[in-house]
Coordinates of C-alpha atoms and ligand atoms in Angstrom, one line a residue:
X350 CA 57.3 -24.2 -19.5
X351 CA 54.2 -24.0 -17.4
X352 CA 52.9 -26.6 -15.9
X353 CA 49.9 -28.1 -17.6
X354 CA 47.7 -31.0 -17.2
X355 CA 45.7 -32.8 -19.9
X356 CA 42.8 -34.0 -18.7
X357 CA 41.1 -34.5 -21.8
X358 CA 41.8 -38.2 -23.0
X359 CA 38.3 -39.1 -23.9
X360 CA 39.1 -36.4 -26.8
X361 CA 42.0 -38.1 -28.2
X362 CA 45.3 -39.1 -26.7
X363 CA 48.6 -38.6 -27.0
X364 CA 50.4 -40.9 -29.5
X365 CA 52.1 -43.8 -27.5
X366 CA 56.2 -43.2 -28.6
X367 CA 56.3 -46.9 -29.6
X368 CA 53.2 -46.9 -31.7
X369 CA 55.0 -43.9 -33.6
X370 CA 57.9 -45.4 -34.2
X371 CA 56.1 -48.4 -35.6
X372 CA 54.3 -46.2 -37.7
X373 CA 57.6 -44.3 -39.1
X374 CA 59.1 -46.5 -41.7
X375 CA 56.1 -46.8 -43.1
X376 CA 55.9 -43.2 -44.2
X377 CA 59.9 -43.4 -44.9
X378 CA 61.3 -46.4 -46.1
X379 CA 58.1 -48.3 -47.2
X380 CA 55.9 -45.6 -48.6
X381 CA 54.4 -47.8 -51.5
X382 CA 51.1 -47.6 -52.8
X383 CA 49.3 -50.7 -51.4
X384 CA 47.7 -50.9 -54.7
X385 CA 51.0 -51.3 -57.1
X386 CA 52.1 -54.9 -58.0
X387 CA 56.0 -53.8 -57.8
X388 CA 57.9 -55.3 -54.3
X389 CA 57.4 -52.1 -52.6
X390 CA 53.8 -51.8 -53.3
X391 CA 53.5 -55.5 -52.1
X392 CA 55.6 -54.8 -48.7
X393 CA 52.9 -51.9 -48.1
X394 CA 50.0 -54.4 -49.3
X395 CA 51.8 -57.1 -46.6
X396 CA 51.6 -54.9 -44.1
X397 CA 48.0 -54.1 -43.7
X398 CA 46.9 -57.4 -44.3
X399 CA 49.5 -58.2 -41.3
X400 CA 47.6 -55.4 -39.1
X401 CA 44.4 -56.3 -39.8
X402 CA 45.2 -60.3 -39.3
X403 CA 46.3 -59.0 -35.6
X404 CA 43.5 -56.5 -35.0
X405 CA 40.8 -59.2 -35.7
X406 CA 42.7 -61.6 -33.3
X407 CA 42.7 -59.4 -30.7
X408 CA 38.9 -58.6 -31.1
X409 CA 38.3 -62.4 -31.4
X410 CA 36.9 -62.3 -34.8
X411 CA 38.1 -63.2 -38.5
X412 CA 40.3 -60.7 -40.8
X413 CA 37.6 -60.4 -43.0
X414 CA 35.1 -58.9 -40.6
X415 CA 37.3 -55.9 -40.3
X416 CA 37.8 -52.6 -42.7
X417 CA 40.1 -50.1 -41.9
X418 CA 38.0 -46.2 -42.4
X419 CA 39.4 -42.8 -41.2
X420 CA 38.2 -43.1 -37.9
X421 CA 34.7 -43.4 -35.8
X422 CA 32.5 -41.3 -37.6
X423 CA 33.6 -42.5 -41.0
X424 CA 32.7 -46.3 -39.1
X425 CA 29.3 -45.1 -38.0
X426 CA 28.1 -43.5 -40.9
X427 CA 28.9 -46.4 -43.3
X428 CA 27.2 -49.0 -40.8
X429 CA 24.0 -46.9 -40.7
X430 CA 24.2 -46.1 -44.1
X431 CA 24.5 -50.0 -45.1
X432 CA 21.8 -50.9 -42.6
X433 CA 19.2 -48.4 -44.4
X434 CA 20.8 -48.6 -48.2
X435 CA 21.5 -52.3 -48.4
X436 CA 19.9 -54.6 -45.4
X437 CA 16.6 -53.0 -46.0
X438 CA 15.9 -51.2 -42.5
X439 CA 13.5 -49.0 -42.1
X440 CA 13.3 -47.7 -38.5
X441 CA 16.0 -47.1 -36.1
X442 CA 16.1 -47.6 -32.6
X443 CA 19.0 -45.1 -31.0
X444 CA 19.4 -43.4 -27.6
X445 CA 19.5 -39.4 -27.6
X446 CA 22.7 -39.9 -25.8
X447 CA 24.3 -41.3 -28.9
X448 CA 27.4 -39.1 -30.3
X449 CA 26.6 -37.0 -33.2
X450 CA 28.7 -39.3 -35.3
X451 CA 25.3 -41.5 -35.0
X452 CA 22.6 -38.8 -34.1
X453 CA 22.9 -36.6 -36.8
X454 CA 23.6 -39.4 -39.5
X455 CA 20.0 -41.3 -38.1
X456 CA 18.5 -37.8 -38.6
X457 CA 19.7 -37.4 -42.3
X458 CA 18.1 -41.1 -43.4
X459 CA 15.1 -40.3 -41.5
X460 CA 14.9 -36.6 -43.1
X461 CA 16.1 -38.3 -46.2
X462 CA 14.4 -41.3 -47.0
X463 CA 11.5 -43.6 -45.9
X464 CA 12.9 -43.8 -42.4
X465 CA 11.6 -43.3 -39.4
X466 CA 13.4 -43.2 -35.6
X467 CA 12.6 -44.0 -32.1
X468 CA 14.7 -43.2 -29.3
X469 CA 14.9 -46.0 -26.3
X470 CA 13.9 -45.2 -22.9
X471 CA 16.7 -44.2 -20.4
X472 CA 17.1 -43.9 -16.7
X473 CA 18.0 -41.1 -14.9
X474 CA 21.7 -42.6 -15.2
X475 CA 21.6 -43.1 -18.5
X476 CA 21.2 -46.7 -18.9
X477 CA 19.4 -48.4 -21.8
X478 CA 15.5 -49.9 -20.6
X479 CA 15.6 -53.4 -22.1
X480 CA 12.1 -54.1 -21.4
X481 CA 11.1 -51.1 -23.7
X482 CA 13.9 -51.8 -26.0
X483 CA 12.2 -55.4 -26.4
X484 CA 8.7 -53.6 -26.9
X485 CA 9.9 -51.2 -29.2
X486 CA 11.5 -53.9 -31.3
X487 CA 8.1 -55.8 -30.9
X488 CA 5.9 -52.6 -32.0
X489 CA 8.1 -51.8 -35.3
X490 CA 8.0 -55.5 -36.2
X491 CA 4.3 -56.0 -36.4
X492 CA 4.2 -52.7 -38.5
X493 CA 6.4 -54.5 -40.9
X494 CA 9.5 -52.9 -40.5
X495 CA 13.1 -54.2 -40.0
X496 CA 15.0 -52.2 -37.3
X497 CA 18.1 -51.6 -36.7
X498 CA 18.8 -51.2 -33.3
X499 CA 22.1 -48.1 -33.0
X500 CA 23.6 -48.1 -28.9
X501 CA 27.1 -47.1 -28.2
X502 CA 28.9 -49.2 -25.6
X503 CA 30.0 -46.8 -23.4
X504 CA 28.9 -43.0 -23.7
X505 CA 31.8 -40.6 -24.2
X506 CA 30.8 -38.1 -21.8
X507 CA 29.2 -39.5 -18.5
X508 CA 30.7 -43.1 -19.1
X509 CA 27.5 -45.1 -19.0
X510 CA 27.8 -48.4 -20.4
X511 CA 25.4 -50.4 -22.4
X512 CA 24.5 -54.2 -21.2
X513 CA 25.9 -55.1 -24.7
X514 CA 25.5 -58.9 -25.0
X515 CA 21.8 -58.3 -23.5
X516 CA 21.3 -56.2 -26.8
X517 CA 22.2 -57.8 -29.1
X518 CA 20.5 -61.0 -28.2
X519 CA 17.5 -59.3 -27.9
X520 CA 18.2 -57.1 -31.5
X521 CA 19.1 -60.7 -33.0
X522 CA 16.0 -62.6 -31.4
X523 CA 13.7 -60.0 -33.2
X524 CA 15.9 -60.1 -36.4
X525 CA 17.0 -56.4 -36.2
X526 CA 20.6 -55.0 -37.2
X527 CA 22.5 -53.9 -34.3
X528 CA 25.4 -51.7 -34.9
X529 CA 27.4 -50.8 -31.8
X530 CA 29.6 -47.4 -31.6
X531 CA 32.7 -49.1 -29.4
X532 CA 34.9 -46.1 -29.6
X533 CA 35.1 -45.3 -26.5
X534 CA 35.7 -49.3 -25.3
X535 CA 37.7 -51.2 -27.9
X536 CA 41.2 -50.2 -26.8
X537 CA 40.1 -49.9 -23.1
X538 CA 38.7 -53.3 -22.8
X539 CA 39.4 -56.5 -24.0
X540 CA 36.6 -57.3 -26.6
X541 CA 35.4 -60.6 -28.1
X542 CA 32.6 -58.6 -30.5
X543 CA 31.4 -61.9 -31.6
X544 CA 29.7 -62.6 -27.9
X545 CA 28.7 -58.4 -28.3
X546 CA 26.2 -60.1 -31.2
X547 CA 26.9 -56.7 -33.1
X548 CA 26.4 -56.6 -36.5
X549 CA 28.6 -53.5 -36.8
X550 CA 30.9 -51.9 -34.6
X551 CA 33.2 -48.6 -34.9
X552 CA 36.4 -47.9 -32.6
X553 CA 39.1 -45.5 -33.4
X554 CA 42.7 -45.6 -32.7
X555 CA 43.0 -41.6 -31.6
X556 CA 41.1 -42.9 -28.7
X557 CA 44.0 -45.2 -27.8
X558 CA 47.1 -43.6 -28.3
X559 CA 47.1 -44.7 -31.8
X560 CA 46.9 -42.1 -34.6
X561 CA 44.2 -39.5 -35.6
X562 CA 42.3 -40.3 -39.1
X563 CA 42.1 -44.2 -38.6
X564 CA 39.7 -46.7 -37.6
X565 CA 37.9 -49.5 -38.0
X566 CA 34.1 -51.0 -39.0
X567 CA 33.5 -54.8 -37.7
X568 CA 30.8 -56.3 -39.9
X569 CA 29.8 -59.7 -39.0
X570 CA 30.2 -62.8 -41.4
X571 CA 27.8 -62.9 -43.7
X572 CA 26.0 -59.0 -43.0
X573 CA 26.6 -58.1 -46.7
X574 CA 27.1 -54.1 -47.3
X575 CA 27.9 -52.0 -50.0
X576 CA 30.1 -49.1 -50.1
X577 CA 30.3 -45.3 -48.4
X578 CA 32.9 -44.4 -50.4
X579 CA 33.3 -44.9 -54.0
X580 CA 36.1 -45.5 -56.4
X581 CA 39.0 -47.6 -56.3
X582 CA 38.7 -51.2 -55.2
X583 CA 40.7 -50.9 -51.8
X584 CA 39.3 -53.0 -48.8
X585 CA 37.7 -55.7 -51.0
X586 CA 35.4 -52.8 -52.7
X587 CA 33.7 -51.5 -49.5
X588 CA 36.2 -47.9 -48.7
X589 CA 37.8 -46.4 -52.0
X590 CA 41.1 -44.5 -51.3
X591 CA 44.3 -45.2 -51.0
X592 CA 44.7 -46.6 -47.9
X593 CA 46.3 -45.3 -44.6
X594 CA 49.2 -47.5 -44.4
X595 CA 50.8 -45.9 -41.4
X596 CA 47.5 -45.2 -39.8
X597 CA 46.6 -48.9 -40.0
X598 CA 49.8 -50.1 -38.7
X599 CA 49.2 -47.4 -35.5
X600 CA 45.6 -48.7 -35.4
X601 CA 46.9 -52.1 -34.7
X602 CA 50.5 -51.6 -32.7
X603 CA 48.0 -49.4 -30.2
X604 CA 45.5 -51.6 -29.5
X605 CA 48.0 -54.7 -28.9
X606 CA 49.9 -52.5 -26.7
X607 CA 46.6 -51.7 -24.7
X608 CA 45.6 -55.1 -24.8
X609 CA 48.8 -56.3 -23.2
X610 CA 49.2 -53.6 -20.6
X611 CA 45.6 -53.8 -20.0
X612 CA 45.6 -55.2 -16.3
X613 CA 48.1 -52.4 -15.3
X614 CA 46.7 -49.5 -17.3
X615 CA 43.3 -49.9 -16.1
X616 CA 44.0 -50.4 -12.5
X617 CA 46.4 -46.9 -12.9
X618 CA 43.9 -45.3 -14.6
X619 CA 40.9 -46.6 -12.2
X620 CA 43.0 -45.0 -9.1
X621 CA 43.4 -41.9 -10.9
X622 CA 39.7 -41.6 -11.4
X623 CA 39.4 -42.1 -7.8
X624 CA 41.9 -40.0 -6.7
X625 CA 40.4 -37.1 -8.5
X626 CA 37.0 -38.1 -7.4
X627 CA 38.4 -37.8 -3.5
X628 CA 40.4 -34.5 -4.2
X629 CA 37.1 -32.8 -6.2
X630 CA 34.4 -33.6 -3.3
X631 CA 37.1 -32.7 -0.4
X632 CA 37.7 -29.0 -2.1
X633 CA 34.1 -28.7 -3.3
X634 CA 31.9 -30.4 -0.9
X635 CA 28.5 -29.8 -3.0
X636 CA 29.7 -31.5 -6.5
X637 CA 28.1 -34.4 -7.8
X638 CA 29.4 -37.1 -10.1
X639 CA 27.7 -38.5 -12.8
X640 CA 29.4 -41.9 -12.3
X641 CA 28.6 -45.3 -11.0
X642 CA 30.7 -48.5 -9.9
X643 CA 29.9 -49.4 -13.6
X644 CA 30.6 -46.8 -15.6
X645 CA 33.7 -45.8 -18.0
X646 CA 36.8 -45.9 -15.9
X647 CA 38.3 -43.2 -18.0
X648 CA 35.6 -40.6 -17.4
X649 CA 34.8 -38.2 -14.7
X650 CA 31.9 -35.9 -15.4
X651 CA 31.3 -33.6 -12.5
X652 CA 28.8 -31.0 -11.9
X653 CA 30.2 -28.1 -10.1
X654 CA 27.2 -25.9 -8.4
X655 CA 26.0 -22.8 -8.3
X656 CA 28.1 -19.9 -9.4
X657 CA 28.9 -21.3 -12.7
X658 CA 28.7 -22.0 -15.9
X659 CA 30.4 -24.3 -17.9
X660 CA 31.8 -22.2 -20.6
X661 CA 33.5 -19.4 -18.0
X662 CA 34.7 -22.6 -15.7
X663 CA 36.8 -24.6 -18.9
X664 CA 38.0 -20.9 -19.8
X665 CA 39.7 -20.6 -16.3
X666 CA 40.9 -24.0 -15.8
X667 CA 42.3 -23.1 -19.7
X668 CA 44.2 -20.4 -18.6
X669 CA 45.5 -22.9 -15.2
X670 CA 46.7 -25.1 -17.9
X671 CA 44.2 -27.4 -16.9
X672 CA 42.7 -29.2 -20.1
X673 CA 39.3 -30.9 -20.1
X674 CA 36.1 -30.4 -21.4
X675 CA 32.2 -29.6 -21.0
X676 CA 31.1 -32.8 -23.3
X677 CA 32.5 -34.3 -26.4
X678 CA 35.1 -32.4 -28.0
X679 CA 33.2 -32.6 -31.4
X680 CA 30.2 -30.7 -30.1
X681 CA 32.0 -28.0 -29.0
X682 CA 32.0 -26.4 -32.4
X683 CA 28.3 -27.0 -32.6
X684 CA 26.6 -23.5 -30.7
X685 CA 24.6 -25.8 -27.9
X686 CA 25.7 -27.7 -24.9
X687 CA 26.2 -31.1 -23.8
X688 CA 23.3 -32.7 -25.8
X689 CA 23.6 -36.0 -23.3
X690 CA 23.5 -34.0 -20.0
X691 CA 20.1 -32.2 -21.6
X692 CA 18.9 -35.7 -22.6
X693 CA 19.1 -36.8 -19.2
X694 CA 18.3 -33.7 -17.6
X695 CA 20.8 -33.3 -15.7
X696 CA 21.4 -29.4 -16.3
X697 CA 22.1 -28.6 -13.0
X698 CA 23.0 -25.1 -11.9
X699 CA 26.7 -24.4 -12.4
X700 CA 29.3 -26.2 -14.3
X701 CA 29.4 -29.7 -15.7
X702 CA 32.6 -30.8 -16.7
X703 CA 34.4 -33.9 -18.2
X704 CA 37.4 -35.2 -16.6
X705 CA 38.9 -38.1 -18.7
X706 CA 42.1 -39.8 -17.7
X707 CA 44.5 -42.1 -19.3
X708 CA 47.9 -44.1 -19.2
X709 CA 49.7 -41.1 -19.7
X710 CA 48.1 -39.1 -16.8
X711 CA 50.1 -38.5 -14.1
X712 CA 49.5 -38.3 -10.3
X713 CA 51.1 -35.0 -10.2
X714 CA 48.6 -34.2 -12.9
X715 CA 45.5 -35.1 -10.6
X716 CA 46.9 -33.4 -7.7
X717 CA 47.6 -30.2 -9.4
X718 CA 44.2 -30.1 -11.4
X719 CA 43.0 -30.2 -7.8
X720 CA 45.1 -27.9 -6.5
X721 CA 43.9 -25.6 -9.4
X722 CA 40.6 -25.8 -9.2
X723 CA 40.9 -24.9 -5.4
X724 CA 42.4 -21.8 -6.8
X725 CA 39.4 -20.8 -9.0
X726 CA 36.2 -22.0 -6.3
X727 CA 35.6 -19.4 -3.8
X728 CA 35.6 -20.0 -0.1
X729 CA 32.2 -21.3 0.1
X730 CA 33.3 -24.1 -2.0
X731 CA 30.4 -23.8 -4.7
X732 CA 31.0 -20.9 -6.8
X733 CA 33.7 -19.0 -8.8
X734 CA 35.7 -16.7 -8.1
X735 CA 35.8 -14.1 -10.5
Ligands
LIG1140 N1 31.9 -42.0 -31.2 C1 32.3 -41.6 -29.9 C2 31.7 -42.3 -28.7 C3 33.4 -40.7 -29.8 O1 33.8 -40.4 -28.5 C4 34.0 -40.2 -30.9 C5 35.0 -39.2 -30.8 O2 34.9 -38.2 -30.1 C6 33.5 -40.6 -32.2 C7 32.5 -41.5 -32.3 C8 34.1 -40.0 -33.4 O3 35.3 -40.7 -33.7 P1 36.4 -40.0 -34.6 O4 37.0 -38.8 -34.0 O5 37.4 -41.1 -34.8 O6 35.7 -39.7 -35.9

């Protein structure tokens, strides 16, 4: 087989071997409907309450505060959704670096209903502007209205993260819902989301090496919400469906494994980052990274110059085996670029493109990405050769 490397993990990840085999009996042996009263209805029943018992201790906060969903969007759309439907918001304070899971479903409300939108100022980085966040919050509330207040943690393509706590004491001290999208940091980090002061938060276990199609929304004692979904009474009446019994058990098995490998993993995973940084600037001496000290450890996004565009530069490290991306993997069935790099304007001439690393990235894989993408610059070190 040809050698590949998957440089992709801020995508999804591969499913860790033990989480799977966690998951398995679950699909075999105890398949039951959570829902039925018979033993092996009950043993199915046991189990997610077991999982979701472990997941809250892990994110330091009470089994009740979590609901397992299909996954990130699913979690964002149902805390927006309850923040405009049922806690009586009416303007929203995002970033237009948000993913589309948030942008697009703050866009529908506002198109949709009474709502209106504001976006917060960023810098040039990509990090939030308190002081106007503080105004903004200020403005809105003197015009009557009840924000909430929608930042993700950590943005999934440059890796800019969000000074979290500061939010939410600030959302909380002007009485505004915040709802944080943690996909891309709950499983890399450990959490305590009561000291975030979210009101909502989203993570998803494909992000982890947990399964695709489950995840989880963290509402915070006492933020009463009504339902997405509709129907049965599964996950005391707030997401009808049978539920993902194997998916749930994945969720959790993955994020205690990451949570107790944690100091390894992230030092591994930090030096990879690094490594690759090194290798890129040495072969292509004018790239820039759109990375600080701060930022995501798992994410490199680098713009390659001149001579390129992103499209023709992912189709050649394709056909390298080399796997990464130009943004989020969910925008690239959508017919524009990265939406984040226009937001910051940061379209540089040339390529931009997402490294993302994780436990399951080797060395060898760094080196021979490098290697590769030697192979496709020409001698001048800034453009492609083709
Ligand atoms: N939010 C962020 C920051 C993400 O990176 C993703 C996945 O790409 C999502 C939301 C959507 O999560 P899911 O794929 O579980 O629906």
């Amino acid at each position: 087989m040809n050698q590949i490397a998957y440089l992709d993990n801020a995508a999804t990840t591969q499913v860790d071997p033990e989480v799977l085999e966690t998951m398995i009996p679950y699909m075999k042996e105890c398949y039951g409907n959570p829902s039925s009263t018979y033993a092996l209805g009950r043993d199915s029943r046991s189990a997610i309450e077991s999982a979701r018992k472990q997941v809250a201790e892990i994110l330091g906060v009470k089994a009740t505060s979590i609901y397992f969903t299909s996954g990130g969007t699913e979690s964002n759309n149902t805390a927006i959704a309850a923040s405009v439907n049922d806690l009586g918001c009416t303007h929203i304070i995002t970033s237009p670096i948000e993913h589309h899971a948030v942008l697009h479903t703050v866009k529908h409300y506002a198109k949709n209903s009474k709502i209106s939108y504001s976006f917060v100022r960023l810098n040039a980085a990509g990090d939030v502007d308190l002081d106007d966040l503080e105004r903004q919050l200020v403005e809105y509330a003197k015009n009557g209205h009840k924000c909430l207040v929608s930042l993700m943690h950590a943005n999934n393509e440059i890796g800019v993260m969000l000074e979290i706590e500061s939010v939410g004491t600030i959302a909380r001290r002007y009485g505004a819902i915040f709802h944080s999208d943690c996909v891309q940091t709950i499983g890399h980090y450990p959490i305590n989301l009561i000291n975030f002061g979210v009101h909502f938060a989203s993570a998803s276990a494909h992000k982890f090496h947990g399964p695709k199609g489950t995840g989880i929304l963290y509402v915070s004692d006492g933020t009463k919400f009504g339902a997405l979904l509709h129907g049965g009474g599964q996950e005391r009446k707030k997401r009808a469906g049978t539920e993902n019994v194997h998916g749930i058990i994945g969720f959790a098995k993955a994020l205690k494994l990451s949570m107790e490998n944690f100091l390894y993993d992230h030092s591994y995973i930090k030096s990879l980052n690094k490594r690759m940084r090194i290798g890129l600037k040495e072969i292509a001496k004018e790239i820039t990274f759109n990375h600080s000290e701060t930022s995501l450890y798992t994410v490199l996004s680098a713009n390659f110059q001149s001579g390129s565009n992103t499209d023709l530069m992912l189709s050649l490290l394709d056909s390298k085996g080399i796997y990464a991306s130009g943004g989020s993997a969910c925008s690239s069935t959508e017919d524009e670029g990265s939406h984040v790099i226009s937001a910051l304007n940061r379209n540089l001439p040339g390529a931009t493109i997402r490294f993302s690393f994780s436990k399951m990235t080797s060395v060898e894989d760094i080196d021979f990405a490098i290697e590769s993408i030697k192979g496709i610059l020409t001698p001048t070190n800034h453009a492609l050769s083709i």
